Coordinates of C-alpha atoms in Angstrom, one line a residue:
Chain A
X1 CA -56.2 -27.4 31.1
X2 CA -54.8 -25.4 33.8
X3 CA -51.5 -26.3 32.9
X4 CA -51.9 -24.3 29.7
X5 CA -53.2 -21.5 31.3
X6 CA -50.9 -18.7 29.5
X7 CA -49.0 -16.6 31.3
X8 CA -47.0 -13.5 30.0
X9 CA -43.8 -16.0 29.1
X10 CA -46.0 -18.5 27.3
X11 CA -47.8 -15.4 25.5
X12 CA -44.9 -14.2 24.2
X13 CA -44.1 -17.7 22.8
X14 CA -47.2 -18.0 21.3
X15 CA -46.9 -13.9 19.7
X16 CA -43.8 -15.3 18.9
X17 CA -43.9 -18.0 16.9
X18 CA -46.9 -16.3 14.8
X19 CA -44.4 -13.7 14.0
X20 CA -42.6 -16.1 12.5
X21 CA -45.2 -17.9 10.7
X22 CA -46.4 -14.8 9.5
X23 CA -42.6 -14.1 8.4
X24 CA -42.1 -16.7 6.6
X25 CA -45.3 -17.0 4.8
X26 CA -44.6 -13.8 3.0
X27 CA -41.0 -14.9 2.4
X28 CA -41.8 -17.9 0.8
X29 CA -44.5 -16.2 -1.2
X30 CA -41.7 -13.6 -2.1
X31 CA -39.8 -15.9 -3.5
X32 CA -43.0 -17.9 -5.5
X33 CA -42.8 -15.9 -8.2
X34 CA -38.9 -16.7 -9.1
X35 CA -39.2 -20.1 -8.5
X36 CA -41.9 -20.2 -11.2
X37 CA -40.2 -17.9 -13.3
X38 CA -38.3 -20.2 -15.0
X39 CA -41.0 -22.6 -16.2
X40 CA -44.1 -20.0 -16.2
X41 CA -42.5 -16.6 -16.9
X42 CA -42.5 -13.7 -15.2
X43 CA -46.2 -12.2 -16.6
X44 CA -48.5 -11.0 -14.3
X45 CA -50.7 -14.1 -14.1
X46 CA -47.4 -16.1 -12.1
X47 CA -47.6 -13.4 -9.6
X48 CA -52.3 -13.9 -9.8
X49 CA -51.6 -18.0 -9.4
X50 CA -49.3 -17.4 -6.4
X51 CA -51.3 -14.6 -4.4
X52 CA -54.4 -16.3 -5.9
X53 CA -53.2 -19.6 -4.6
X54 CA -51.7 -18.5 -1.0
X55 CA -55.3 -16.9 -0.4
X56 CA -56.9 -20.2 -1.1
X57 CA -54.9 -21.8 1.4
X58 CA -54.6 -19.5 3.8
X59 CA -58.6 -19.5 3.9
X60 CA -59.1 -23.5 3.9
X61 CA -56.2 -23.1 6.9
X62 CA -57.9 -20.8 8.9
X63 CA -61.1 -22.9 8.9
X64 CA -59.1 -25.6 9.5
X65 CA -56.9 -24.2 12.6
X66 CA -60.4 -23.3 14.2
X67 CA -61.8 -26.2 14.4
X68 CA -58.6 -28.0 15.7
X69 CA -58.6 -25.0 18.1
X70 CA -62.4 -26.2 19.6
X71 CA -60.6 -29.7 21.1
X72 CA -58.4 -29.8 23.5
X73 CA -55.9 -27.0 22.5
X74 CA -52.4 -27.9 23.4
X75 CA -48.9 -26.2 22.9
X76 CA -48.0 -29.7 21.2
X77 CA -50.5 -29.6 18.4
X78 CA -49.4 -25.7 18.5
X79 CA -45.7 -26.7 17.7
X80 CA -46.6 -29.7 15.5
X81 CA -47.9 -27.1 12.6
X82 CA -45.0 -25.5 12.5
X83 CA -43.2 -28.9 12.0
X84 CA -45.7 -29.5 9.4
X85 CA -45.2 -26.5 7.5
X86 CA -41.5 -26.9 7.8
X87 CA -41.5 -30.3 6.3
X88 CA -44.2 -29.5 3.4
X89 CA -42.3 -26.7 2.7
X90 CA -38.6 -28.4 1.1
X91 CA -40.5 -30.5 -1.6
X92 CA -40.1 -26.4 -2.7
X93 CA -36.8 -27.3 -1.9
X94 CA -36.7 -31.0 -3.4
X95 CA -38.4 -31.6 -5.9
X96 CA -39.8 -28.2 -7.3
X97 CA -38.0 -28.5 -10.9
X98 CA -39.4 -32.1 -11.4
X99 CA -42.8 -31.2 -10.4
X100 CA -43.1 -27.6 -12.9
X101 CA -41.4 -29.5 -16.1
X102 CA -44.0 -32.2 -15.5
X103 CA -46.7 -30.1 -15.4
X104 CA -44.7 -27.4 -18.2
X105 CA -44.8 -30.2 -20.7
X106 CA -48.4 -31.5 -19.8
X107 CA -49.9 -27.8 -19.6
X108 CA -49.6 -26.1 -22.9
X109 CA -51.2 -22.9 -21.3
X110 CA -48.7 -20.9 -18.7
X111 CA -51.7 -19.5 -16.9
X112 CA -53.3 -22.9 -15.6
X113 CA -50.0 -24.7 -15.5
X114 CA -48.6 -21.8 -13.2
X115 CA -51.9 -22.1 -11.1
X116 CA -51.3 -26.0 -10.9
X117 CA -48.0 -25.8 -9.9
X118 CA -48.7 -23.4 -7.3
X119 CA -51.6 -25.8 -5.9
X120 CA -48.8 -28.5 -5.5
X121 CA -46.1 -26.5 -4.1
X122 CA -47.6 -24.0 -1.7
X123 CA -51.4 -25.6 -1.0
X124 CA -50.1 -27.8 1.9
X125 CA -47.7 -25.6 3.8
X126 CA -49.3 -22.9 3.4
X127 CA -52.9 -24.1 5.1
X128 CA -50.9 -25.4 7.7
X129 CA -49.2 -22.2 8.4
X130 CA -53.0 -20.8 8.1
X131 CA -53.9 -22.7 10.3
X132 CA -51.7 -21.8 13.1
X133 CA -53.5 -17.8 13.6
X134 CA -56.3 -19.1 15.1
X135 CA -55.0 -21.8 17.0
X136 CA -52.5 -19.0 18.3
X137 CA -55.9 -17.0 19.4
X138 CA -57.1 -19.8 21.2
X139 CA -54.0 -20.2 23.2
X140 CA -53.9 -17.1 23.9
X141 CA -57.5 -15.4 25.1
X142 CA -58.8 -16.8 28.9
X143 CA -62.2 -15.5 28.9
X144 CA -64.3 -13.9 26.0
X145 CA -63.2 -10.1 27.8
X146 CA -59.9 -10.5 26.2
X147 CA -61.0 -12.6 22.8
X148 CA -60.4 -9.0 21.0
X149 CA -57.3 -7.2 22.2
X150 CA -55.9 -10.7 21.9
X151 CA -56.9 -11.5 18.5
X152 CA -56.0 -8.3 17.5
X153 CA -52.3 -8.5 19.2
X154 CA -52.2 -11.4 17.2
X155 CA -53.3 -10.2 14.5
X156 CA -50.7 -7.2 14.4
X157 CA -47.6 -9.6 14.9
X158 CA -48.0 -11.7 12.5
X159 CA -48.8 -8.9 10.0
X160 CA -46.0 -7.3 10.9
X161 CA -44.0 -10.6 11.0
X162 CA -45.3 -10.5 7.1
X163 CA -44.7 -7.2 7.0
X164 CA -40.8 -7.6 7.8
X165 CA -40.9 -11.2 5.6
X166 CA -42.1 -9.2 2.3
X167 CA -39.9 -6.3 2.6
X168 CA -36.4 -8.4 3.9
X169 CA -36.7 -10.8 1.1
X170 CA -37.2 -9.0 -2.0
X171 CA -34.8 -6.3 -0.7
X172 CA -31.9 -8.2 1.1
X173 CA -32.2 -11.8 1.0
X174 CA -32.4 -12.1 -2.8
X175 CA -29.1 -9.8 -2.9
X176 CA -27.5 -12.2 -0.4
X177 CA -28.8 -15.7 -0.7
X178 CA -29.9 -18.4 -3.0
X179 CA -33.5 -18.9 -3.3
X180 CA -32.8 -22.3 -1.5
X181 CA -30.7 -21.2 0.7
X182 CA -33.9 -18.6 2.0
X183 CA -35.8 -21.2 1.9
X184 CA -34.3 -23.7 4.4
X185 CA -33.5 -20.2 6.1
X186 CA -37.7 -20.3 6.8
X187 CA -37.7 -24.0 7.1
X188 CA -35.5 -23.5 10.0
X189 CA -37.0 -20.5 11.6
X190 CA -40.6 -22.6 11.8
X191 CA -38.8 -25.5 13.2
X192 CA -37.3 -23.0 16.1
X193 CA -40.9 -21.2 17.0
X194 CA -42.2 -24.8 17.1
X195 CA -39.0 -25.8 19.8
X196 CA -38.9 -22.9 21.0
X197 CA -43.1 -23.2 22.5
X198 CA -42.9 -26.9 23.3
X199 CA -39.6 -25.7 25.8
X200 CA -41.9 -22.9 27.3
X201 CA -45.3 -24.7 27.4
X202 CA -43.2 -26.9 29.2
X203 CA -41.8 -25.5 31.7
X204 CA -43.6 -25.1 35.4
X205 CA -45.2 -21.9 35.7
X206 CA -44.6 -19.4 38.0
X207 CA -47.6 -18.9 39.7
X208 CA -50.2 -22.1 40.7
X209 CA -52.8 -21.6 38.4
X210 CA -55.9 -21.3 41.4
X211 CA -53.6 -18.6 42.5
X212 CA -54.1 -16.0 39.5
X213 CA -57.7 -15.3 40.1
Chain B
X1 CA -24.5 3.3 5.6
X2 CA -23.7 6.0 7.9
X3 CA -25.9 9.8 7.8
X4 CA -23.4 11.3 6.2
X5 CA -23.6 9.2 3.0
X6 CA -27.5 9.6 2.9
X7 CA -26.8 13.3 3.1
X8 CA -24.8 12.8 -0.1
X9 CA -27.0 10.0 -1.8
X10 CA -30.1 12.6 -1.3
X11 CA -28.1 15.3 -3.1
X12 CA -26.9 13.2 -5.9
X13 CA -30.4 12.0 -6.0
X14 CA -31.4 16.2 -6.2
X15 CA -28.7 17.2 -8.4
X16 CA -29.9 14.5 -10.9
X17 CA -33.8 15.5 -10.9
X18 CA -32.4 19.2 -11.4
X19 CA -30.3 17.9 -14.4
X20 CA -33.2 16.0 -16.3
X21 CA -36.1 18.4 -15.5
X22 CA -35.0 20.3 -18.7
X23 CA -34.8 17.5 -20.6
X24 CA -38.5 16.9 -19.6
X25 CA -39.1 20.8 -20.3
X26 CA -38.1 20.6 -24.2
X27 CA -40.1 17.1 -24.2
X28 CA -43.0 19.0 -23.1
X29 CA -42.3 22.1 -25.5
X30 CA -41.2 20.3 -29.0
X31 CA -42.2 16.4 -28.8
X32 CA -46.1 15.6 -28.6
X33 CA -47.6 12.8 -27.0
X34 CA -49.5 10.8 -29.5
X35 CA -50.2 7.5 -27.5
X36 CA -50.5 6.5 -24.6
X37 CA -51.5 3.8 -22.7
X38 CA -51.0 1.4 -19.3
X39 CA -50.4 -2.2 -19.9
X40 CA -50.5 -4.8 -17.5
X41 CA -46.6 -4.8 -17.6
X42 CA -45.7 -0.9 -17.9
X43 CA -46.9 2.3 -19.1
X44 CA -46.5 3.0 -22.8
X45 CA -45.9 6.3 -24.3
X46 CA -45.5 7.3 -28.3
X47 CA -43.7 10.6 -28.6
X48 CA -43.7 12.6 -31.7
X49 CA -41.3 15.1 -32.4
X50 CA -40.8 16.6 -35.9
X51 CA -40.3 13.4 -38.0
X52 CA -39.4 11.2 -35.0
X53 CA -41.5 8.8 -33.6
X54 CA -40.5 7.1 -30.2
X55 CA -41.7 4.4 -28.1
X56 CA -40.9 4.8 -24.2
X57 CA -41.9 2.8 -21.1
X58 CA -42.6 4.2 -18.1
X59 CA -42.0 7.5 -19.0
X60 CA -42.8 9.5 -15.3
X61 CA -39.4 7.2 -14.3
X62 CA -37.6 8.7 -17.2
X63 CA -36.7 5.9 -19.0
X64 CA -34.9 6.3 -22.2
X65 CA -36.5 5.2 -25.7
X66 CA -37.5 1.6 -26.2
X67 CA -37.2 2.6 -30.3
X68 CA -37.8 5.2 -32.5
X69 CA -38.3 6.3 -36.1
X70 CA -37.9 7.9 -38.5
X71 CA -41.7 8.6 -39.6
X72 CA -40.1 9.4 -43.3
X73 CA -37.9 7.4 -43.7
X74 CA -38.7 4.2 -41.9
X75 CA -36.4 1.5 -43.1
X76 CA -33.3 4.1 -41.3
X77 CA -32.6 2.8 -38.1
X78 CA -32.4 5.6 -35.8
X79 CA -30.9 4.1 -33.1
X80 CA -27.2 2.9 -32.6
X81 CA -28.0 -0.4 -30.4
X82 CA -30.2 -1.5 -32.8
X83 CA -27.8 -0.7 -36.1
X84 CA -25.2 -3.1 -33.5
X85 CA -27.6 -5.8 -33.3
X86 CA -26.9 -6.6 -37.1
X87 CA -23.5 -7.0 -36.7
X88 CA -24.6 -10.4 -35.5
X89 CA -24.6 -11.1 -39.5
X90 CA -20.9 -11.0 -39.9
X91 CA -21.1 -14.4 -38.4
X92 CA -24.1 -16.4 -40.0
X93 CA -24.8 -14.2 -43.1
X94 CA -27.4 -16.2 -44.1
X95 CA -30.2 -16.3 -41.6
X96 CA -33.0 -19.0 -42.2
X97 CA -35.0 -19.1 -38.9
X98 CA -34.7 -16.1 -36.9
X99 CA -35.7 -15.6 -33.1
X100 CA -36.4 -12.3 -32.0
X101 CA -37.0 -11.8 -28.0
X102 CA -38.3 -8.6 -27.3
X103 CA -40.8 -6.6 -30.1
X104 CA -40.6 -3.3 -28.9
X105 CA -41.1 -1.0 -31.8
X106 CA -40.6 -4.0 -34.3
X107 CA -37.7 -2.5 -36.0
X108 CA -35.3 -5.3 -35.9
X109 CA -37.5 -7.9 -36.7
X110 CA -38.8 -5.5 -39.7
X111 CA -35.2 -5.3 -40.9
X112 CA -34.7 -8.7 -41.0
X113 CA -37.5 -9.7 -42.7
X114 CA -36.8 -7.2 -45.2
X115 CA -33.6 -8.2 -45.4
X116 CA -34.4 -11.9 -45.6
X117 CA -37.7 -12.1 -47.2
X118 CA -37.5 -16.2 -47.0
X119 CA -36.3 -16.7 -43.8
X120 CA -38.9 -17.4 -41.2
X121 CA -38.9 -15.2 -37.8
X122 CA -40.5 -15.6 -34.9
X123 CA -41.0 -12.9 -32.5
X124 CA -41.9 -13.4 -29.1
X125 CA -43.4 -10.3 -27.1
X126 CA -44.8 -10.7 -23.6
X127 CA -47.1 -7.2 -23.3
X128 CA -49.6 -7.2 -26.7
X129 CA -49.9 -3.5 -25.8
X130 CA -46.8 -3.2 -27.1
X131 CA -47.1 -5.2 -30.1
X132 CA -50.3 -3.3 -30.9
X133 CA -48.6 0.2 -30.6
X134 CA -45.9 -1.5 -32.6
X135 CA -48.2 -2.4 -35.3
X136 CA -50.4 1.3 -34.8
X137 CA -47.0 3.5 -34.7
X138 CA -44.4 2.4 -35.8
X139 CA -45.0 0.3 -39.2
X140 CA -44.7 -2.9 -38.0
X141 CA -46.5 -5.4 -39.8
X142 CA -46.2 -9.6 -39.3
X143 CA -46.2 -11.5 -42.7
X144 CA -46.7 -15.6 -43.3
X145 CA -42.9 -15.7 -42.8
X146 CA -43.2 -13.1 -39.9
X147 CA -45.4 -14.1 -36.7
X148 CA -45.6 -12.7 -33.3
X149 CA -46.2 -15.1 -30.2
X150 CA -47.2 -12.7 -27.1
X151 CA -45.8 -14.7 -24.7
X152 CA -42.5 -14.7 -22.0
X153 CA -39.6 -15.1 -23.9
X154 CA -38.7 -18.0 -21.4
X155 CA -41.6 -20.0 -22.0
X156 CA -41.1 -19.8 -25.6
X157 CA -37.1 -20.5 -25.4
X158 CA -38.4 -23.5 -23.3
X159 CA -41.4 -25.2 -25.4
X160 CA -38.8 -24.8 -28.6
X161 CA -36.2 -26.5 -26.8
X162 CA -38.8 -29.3 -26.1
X163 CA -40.2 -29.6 -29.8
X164 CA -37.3 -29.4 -31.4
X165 CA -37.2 -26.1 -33.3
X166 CA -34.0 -24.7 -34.1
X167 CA -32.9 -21.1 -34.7
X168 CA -30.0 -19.6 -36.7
X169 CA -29.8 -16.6 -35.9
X170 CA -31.6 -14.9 -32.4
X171 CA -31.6 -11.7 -30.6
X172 CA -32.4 -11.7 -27.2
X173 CA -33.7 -7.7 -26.6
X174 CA -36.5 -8.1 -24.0
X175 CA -36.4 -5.1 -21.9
X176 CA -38.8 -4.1 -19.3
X177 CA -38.9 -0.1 -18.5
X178 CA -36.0 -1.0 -16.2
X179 CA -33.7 -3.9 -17.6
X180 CA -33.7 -7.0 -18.8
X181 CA -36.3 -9.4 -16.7
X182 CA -34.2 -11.2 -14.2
X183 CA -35.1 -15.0 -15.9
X184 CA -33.8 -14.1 -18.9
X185 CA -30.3 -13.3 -17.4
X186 CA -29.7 -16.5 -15.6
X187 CA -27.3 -19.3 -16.7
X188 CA -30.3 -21.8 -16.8
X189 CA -32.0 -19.5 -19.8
X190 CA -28.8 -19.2 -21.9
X191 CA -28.5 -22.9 -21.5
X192 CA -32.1 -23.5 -23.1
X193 CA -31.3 -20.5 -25.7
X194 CA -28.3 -22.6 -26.5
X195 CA -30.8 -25.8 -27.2
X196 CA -32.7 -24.0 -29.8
X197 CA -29.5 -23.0 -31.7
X198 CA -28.9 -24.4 -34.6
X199 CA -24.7 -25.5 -34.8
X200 CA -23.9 -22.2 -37.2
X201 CA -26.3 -20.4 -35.0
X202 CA -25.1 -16.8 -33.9
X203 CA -27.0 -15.5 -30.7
X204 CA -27.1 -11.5 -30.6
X205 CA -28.0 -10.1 -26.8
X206 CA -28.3 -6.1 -26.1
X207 CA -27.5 -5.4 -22.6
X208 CA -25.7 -2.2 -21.0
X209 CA -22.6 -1.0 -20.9
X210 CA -22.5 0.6 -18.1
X211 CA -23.5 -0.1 -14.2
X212 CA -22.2 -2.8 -11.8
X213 CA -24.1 -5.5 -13.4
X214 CA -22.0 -6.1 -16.3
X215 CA -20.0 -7.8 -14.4
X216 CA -22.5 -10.4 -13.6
X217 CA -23.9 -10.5 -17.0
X218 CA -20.8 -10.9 -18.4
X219 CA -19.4 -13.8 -16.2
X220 CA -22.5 -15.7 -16.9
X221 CA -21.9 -15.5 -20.8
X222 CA -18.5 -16.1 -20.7
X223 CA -19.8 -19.5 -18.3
X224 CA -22.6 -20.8 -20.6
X225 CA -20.2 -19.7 -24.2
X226 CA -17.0 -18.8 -23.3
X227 CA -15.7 -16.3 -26.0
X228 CA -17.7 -13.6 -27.0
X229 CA -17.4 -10.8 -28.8
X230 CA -18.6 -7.5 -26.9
X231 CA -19.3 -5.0 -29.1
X232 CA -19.5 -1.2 -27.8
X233 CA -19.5 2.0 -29.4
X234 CA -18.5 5.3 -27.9
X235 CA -21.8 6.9 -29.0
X236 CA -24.2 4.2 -27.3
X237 CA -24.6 2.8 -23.8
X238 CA -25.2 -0.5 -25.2
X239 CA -23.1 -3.5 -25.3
X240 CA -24.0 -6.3 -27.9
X241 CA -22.9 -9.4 -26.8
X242 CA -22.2 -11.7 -29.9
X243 CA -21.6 -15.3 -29.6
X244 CA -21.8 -18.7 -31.2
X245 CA -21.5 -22.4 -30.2
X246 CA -18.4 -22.7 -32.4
X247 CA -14.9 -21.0 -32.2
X248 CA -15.2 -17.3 -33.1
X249 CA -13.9 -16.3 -36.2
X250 CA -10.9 -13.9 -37.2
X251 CA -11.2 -10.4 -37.8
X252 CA -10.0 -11.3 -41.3
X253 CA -13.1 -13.3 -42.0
X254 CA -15.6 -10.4 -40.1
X255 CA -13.5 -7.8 -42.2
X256 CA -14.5 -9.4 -45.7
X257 CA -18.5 -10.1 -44.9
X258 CA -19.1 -6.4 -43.6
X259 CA -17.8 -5.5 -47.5
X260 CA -19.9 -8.2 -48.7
X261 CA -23.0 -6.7 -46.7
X262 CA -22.0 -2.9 -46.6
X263 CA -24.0 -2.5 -49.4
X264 CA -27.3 -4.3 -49.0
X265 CA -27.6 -2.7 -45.2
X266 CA -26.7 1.0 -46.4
X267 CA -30.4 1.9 -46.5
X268 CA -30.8 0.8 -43.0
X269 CA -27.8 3.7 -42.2
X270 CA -25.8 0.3 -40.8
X271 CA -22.5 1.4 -40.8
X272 CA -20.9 -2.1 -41.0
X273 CA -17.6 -1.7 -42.2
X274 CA -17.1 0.6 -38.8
X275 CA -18.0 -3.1 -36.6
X276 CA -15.5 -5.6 -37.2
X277 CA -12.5 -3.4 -35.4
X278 CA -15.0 -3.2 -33.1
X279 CA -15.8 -6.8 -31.9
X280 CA -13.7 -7.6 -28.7
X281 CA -12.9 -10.8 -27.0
X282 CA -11.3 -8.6 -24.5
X283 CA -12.1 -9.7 -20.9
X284 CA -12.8 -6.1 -19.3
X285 CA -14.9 -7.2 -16.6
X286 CA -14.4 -8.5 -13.2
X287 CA -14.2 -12.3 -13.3
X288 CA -14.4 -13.0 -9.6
X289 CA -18.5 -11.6 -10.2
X290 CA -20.9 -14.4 -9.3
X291 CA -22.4 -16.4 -12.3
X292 CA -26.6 -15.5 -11.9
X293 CA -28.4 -18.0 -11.8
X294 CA -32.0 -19.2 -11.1
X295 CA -31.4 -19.6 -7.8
X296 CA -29.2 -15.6 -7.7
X297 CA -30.3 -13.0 -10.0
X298 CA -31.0 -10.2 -8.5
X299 CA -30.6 -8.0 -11.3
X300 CA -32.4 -5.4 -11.0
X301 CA -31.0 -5.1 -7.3
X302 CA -27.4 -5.4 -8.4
X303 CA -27.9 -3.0 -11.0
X304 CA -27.5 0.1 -8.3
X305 CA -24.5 -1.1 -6.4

């Protein structure tokens, strides 16, 4: 384990990449609501399936992330949910239109077929991204001293990652982009936090480890 | 955008809360409030003044009238964009199944159905706040040919298209406080309005003349129909867009079914001998505007640019 000890590089990594998870899950929420527009409508219960629906997962994530956090925590599992929620995030991408007409035909009711559509586009990458805040925790804290200025400077970068995610996409990006195009746009940003900790886990650090105490 | 145009944004923004406030100061003085209410979707205000009755959304914002009427005399229609919205019958002058998007104060589909007591119309209004008030205030009243789904006008464009049913005449006039919602603007929703039409079908849309949006709106029509007639007034910031699936006709033929109708819509105040002069194919927008789509429509973004 000493050579995940974390040092102030392999911190900021960590912060890092939770800023953009905590980016892009707001993003991609952002954009939940016009992606089911078309098939749902735009009535308040879309916008109650997708908050109701990111909660969920975000919850059964966090759980989730914790326990993986209790063995063996490793950069590489680190980086591997953010692979994870990159990939289960373009069937948004793929196959969203297929998926909503099937159930927009099966569904007569907009409410539940809006909630079921949101289960099947959003449950899985969403817990996965869930699960990365308290896996980042873990990575980060050395000794139960720390456990809550670290949580908590976790905690306030990915907020404000979300934060920035909310505010850029329903101000700018929609002006700018396509929907899809946003979306690969977070796709890729996961995919670079998750390179982006494996290269710095991965280098030598600067300092033996014995010699920090 | 540099300081010195926020300097000049903030007074603009200034100058025009000093022009309405008197606006708001008459309100106060003359109309009376005589509803109101907060839906899910918007706030809902019934303003009385003498023998005019209006219906406005979001009023603290200070949105203009969703409708109004004329509390004695309540077959006039009292507002310009809605008298334009029947010029839609100059090309399918015998409506049999009617779509109307958008309830509001129920005057068009009350028209209609008054004008066309056999012809079946559906109504599709998302907030039933509204169509309550509708019903409460302002007259409205369904009938077995009349009935009102509350429901997203998409969803309802959508599950026709997939059962089949067929419309000869529609109106697309869903408005929110602000504008028209963004999923109803797109390319993809005038394609599925275009699956419910019937082949002598005429579609009828109010939009707004005015802001940068027109351009957009009117590149996306002009993609999903082609021609279209855009039909403006001097007096109203409105623009109707009228279209069909087939050719448009001449001004000859428009010309010689206002006189048939003139009569029959005089008691409506429908001045539709004035229209057919009116009715432009003219391309006065800019056609290098993006198309909106699912996938782009920003519209309510656009809108201030």
């Amino acid at each position: 384990m000493t050579q995940d000890r974390p040092n102030p590089l392999r911190r900021a990594s960590v912060l890092g990449a939770a800023f953009v998870s905590g980016f892009a899950i707001m993003c991609i929420e952002m954009l939940g609501a016009r992606i089911l527009a078309p098939y749902f409508g735009s009535s308040v219960y879309v916008w109650g399936s997708i908050i109701a629906v990111f909660m969920l997962s975000l919850a059964f994530g966090y759980l989730l992330g914790g326990r993986l956090s209790a063995r063996h925590p490793n950069p590489i599992t680190y980086a591997l949910f953010f692979v994870g929620a990159a990939l289960f995030s373009l069937p948004i991408v793929l196959v969203a239109d297929s998926v909503m007409e099937l159930i927009f035909d099966q569904v007569a009711d907009p409410r539940y077929g809006s909630l079921l559509a949101a289960i099947l586009l959003y449950f899985v990458p969403i817990c996965i991204m869930g699960m990365i805040s308290p896996y980042s925790v873990r990575l980060l804290v050395e000794n139960e001293q720390q456990s809550g200025s670290m949580t908590g400077l976790l905690f306030f970068t990915s907020t404000l990652g979300s934060f920035l995610g909310t505010i850029l996409t329903s101000f700018y990006f929609v002006l700018w982009f396509e929907v899809n195009t946003i979306m690969w746009g977070s796709a890729g940003a996961l995919l670079a936090a998750a390179i982006a900790v494996v290269t710095i886990h991965g280098r030598p650090t600067a300092l033996p480890a014995t010699a920090r105490h | 955008m540099n300081a010195f145009a926020w300097v000049k944004r903030g007074i603009l923004v200034l100058a025009a809360g000093l022009l309405t406030l008197p606006f708001f100061a008459t309100l106060s003085v003359s109309a009376e409030v005589i509803h109101e209410e907060r839906s899910l979707y918007r706030d809902i205000t019934v303003v009385q003044n003498g023998p005019r009755r209006c219906l406005i959304f979001n009023i603290r914002i200070g949105d203009r009238n969703q409708t109004c009427v004329d509390v004695n005399d309540t077959d006039k229609l009292v507002f310009a964009y809605t008298r334009m919205s029947f010029a839609g019958l100059l090309l399918q002058p015998e409506p049999k199944r009617i779509l109307v998007a958008g309830l509001g104060g129920g005057s068009i589909p009350m028209t209609l159905t008054d004008l066309f007591p056999d012809a079946v119309i559906d109504v599709v209004e998302i907030d039933r706040a509204v169509y309550n008030v509708a019903k409460e205030y302002f007259f409205f009243a369904e009938n077995p040919n009349m009935k009102v789904s509350i429901l997203d006008a998409r969803v309802f464009v959508k599950q026709a298209g997939r059962e089949g049913v067929k419309y000869d005449y529609i109106v697309l006039d869903a408005f929110t406080g602000d504008y028209i919602p963004e999923h109803l603007l797109t390319r993809e929703f005038l394609d599925e309005v275009k699956q419910i039409m019937t082949p002598d079908a005429v579609l009828v849309a109010n939009t707004f003349s005015t802001s940068a949006f027109y351009d957009h709106e009117s590149v996306t029509y002009q993609d999903v129909f082609g021609q279209f007639f855009n039909f403006k007034l001097p007096t109203s910031g409105n623009r109707i867009i009228i279209t069909r699936l087939t050719p448009l006709p001449e001004r000859a033929e428009l010309t010689s079914q206002a006189q048939v109708f003139s009569e029959r819509l005089r008691k409506y105040d429908i001045p539709i001998l004035e229209y057919p002069v009116r009715l432009s194919t003219e391309v006065d927008w800019d056609m290098s505007r993006r198309v909106l789509t699912d996938q782009f429509s920003p519209a309510n973004l656009l809108r201030d640019n």
